[in-house]
PDB file of C-alpha atoms in Angstrom:
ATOM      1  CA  UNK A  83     -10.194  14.220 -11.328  1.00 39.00           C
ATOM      2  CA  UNK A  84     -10.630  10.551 -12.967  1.00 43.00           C
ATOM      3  CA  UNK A  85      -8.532   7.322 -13.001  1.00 51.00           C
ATOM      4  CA  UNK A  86      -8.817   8.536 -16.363  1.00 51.00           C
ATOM      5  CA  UNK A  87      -6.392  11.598 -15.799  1.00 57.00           C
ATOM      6  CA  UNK A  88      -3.806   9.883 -13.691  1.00 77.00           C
ATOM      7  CA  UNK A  89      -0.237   9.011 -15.185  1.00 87.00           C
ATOM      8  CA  UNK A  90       2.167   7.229 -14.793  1.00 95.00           C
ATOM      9  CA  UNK A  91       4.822   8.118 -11.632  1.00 96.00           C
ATOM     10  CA  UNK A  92       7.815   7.147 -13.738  1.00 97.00           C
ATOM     11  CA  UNK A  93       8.180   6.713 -17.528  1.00 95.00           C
ATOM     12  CA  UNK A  94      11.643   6.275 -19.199  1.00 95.00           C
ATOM     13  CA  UNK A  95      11.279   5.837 -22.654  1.00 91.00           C
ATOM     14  CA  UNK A  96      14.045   5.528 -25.354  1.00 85.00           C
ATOM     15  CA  UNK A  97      13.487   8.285 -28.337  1.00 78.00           C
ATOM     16  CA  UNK A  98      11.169   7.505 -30.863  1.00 73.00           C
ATOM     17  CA  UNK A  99      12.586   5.750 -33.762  1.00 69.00           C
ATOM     18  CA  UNK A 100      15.226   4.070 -31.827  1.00 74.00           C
ATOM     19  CA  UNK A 101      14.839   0.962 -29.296  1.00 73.00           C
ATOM     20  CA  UNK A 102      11.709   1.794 -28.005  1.00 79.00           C
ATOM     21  CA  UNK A 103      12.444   0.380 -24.649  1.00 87.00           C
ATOM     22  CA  UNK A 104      10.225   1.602 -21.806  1.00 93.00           C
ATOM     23  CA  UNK A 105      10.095   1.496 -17.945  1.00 95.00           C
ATOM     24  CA  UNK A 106       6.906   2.869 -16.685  1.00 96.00           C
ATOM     25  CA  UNK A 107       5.861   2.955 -13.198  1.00 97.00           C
ATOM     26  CA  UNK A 108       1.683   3.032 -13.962  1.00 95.00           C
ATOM     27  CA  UNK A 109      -0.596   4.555 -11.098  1.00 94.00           C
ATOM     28  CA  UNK A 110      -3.607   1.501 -11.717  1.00 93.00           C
ATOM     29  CA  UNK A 111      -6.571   3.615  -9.232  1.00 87.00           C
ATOM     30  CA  UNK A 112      -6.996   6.439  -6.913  1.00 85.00           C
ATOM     31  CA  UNK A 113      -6.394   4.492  -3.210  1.00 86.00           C
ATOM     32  CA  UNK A 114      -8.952   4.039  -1.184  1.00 85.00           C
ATOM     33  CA  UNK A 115      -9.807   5.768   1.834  1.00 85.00           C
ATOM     34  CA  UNK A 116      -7.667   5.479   4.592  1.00 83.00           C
ATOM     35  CA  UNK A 117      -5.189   3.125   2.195  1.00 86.00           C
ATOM     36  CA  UNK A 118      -1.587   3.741   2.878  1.00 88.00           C
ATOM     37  CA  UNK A 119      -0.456   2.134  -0.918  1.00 92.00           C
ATOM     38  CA  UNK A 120      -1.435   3.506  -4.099  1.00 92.00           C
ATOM     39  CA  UNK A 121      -1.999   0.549  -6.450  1.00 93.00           C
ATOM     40  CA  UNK A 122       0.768   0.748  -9.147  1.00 94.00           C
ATOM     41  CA  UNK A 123       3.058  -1.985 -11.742  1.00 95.00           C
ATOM     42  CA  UNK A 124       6.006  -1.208 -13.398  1.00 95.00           C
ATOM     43  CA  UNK A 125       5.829  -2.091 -16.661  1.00 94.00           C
ATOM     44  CA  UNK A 126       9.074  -3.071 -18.812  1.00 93.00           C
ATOM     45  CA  UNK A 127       9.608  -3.089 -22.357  1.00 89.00           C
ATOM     46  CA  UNK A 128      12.677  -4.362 -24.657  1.00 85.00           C
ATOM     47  CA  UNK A 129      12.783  -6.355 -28.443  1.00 82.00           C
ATOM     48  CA  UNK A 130      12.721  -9.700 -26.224  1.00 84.00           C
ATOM     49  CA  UNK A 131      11.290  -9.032 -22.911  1.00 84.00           C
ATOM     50  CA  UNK A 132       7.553  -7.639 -21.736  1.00 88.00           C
ATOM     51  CA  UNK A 133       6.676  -7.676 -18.313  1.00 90.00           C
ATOM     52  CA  UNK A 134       4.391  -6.462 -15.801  1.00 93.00           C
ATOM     53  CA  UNK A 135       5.581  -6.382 -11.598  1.00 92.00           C
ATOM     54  CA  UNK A 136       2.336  -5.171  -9.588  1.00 92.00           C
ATOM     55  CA  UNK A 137       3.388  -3.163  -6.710  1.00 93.00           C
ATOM     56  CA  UNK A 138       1.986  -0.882  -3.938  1.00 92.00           C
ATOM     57  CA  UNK A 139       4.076   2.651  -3.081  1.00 94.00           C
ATOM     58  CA  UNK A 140       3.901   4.689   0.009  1.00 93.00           C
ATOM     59  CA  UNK A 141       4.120   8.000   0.904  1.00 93.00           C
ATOM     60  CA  UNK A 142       7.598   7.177   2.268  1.00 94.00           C
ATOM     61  CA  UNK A 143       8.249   5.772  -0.809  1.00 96.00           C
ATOM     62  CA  UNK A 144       7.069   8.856  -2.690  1.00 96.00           C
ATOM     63  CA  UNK A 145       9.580  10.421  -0.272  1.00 97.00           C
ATOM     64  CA  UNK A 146      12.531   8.844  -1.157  1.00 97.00           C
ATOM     65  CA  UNK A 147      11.645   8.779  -5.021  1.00 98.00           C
ATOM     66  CA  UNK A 148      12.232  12.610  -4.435  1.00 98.00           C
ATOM     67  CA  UNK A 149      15.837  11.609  -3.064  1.00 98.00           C
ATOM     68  CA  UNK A 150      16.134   9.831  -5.549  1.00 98.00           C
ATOM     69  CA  UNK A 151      15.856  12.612  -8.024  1.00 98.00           C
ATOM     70  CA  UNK A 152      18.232  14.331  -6.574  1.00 98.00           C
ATOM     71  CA  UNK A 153      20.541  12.198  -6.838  1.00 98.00           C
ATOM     72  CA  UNK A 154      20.498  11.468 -10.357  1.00 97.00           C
ATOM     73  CA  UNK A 155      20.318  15.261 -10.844  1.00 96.00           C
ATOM     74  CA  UNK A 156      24.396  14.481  -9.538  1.00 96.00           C
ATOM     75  CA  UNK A 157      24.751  11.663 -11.814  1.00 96.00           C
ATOM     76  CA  UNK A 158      24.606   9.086  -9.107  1.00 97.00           C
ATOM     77  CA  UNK A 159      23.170   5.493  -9.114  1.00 97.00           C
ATOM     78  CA  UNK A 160      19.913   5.476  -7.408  1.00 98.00           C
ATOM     79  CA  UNK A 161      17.948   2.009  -5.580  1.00 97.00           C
ATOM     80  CA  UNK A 162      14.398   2.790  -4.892  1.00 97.00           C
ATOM     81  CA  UNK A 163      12.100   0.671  -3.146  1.00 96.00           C
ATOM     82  CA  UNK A 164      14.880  -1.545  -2.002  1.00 91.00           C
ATOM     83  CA  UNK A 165      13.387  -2.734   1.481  1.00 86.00           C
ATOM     84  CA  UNK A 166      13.242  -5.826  -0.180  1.00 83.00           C
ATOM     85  CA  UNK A 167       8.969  -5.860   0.560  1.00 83.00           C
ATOM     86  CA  UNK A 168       8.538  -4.853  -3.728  1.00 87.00           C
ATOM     87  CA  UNK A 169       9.881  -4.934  -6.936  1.00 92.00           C
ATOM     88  CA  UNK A 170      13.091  -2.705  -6.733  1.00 95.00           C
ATOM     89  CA  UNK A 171      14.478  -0.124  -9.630  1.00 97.00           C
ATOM     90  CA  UNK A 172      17.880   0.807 -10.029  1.00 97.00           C
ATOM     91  CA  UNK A 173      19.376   3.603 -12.244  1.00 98.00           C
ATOM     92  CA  UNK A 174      22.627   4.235 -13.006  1.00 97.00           C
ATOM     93  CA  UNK A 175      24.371   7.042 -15.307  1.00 96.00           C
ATOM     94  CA  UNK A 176      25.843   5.251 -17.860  1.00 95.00           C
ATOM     95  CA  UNK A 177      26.949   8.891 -20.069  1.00 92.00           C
ATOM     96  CA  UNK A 178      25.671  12.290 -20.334  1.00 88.00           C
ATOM     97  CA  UNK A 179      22.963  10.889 -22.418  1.00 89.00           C
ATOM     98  CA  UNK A 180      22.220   7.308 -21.256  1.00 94.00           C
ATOM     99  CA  UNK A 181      21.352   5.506 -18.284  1.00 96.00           C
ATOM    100  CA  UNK A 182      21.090   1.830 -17.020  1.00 95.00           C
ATOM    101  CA  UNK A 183      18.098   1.117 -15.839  1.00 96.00           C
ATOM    102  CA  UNK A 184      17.099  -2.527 -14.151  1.00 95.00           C
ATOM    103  CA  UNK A 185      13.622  -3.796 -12.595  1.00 94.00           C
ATOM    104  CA  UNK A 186      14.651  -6.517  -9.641  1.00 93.00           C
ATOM    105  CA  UNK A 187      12.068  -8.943  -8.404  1.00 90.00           C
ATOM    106  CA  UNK A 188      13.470 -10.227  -6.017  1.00 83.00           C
ATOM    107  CA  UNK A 189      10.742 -11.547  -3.724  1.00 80.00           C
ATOM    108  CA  UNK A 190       8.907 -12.753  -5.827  1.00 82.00           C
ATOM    109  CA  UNK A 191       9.685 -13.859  -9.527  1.00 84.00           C
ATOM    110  CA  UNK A 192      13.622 -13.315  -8.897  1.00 85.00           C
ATOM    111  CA  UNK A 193      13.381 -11.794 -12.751  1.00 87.00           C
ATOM    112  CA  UNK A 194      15.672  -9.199 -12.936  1.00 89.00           C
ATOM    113  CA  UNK A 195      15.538  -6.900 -16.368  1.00 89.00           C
ATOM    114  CA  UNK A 196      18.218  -4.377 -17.600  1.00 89.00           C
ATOM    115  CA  UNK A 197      18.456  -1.995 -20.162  1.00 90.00           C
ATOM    116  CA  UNK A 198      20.759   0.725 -21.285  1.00 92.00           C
ATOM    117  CA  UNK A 199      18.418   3.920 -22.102  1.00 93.00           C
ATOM    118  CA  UNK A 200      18.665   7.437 -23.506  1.00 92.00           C
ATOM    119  CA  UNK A 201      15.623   9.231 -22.243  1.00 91.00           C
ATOM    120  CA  UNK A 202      14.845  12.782 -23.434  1.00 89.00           C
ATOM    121  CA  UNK A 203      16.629  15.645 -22.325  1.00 89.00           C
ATOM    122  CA  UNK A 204      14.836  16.908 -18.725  1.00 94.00           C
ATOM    123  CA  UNK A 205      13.732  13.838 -17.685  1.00 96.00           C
ATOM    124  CA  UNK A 206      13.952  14.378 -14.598  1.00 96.00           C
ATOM    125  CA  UNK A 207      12.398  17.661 -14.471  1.00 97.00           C
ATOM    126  CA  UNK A 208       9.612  15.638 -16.123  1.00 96.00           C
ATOM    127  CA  UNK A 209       9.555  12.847 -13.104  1.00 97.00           C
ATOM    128  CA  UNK A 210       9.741  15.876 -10.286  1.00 97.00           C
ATOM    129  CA  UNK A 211       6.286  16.560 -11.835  1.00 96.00           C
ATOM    130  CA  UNK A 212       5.117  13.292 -12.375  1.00 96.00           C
ATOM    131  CA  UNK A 213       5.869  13.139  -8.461  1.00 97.00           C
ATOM    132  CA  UNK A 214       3.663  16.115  -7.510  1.00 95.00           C
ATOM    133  CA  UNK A 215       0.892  14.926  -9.046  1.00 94.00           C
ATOM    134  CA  UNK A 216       1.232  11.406  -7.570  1.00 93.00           C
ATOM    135  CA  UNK A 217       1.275  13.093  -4.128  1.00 92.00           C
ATOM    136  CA  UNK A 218      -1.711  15.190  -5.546  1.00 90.00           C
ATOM    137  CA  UNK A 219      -3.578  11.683  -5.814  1.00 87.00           C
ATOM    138  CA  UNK A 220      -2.092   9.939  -2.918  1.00 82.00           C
ATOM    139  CA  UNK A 221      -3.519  13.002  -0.671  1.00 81.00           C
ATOM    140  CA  UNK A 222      -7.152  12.870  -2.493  1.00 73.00           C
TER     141      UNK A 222
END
């Protein structure tokens, strides 16, 4: 497998033809040997606002992007990479069909962006398998 073939570990995209508001967590590279980080940056999308927040994730982090899942499987707000070391992402059931969804840099920038969003229907389904493959590249 390429860089070429590797995706992105989260993408939350509004429906096309609406918004078109996007939070994407991009896998940049395959990590090198013995890393502990796989070189990623969430990138964020709105009418006004375009940014890019570089940031390295774990295998612990992969971890609790899993619980993560799980929770909003039950509808509940979810903080991931909130150790206060990275950018943090928090998202939080809004309706059946939307969710809130905010980028915090907090250690760095302080920028903080928020957006309501109505991703597709089984998106998280989609992000459980966006998470096996990131393990798939985190492991080599």
């Amino acid at each position: 497998m390429s860089d070429d073939d590797l995706d992105d570990l989260i993408h939350l995209a509004d429906p096309p033809g609406t918004s078109g508001h996007v939070v994407a967590l991009r896998v940049l590279k395959r990590p090198d040997p013995g890393s502990v980080f796989l070189d990623c940056e969430f990138v964020v999308s709105t009418e006004t606002v375009t940014g890019r927040f570089p940031v390295g994730v774990s295998s612990f982090d992969l971890d609790r992007w899993e619980e993560a899942l799980d929770s909003l499987a039950r509808h509940r707000f979810v903080s991931w990479l909130n150790s206060g070391r990275t950018v943090e992402l928090r998202i939080k059931p809004l309706s059946p069909s939307t969710i809130g969804v905010s980028i915090c840099d907090d250690p760095s920038s302080q920028v903080t962006v928020g957006q309501p969003m109505s991703p597709t229907a089984g998106w998280i389904e989609d992000h459980r398998a966006r998470l096996v493959k990131a393990r798939q590249v985190f492991a080599g």
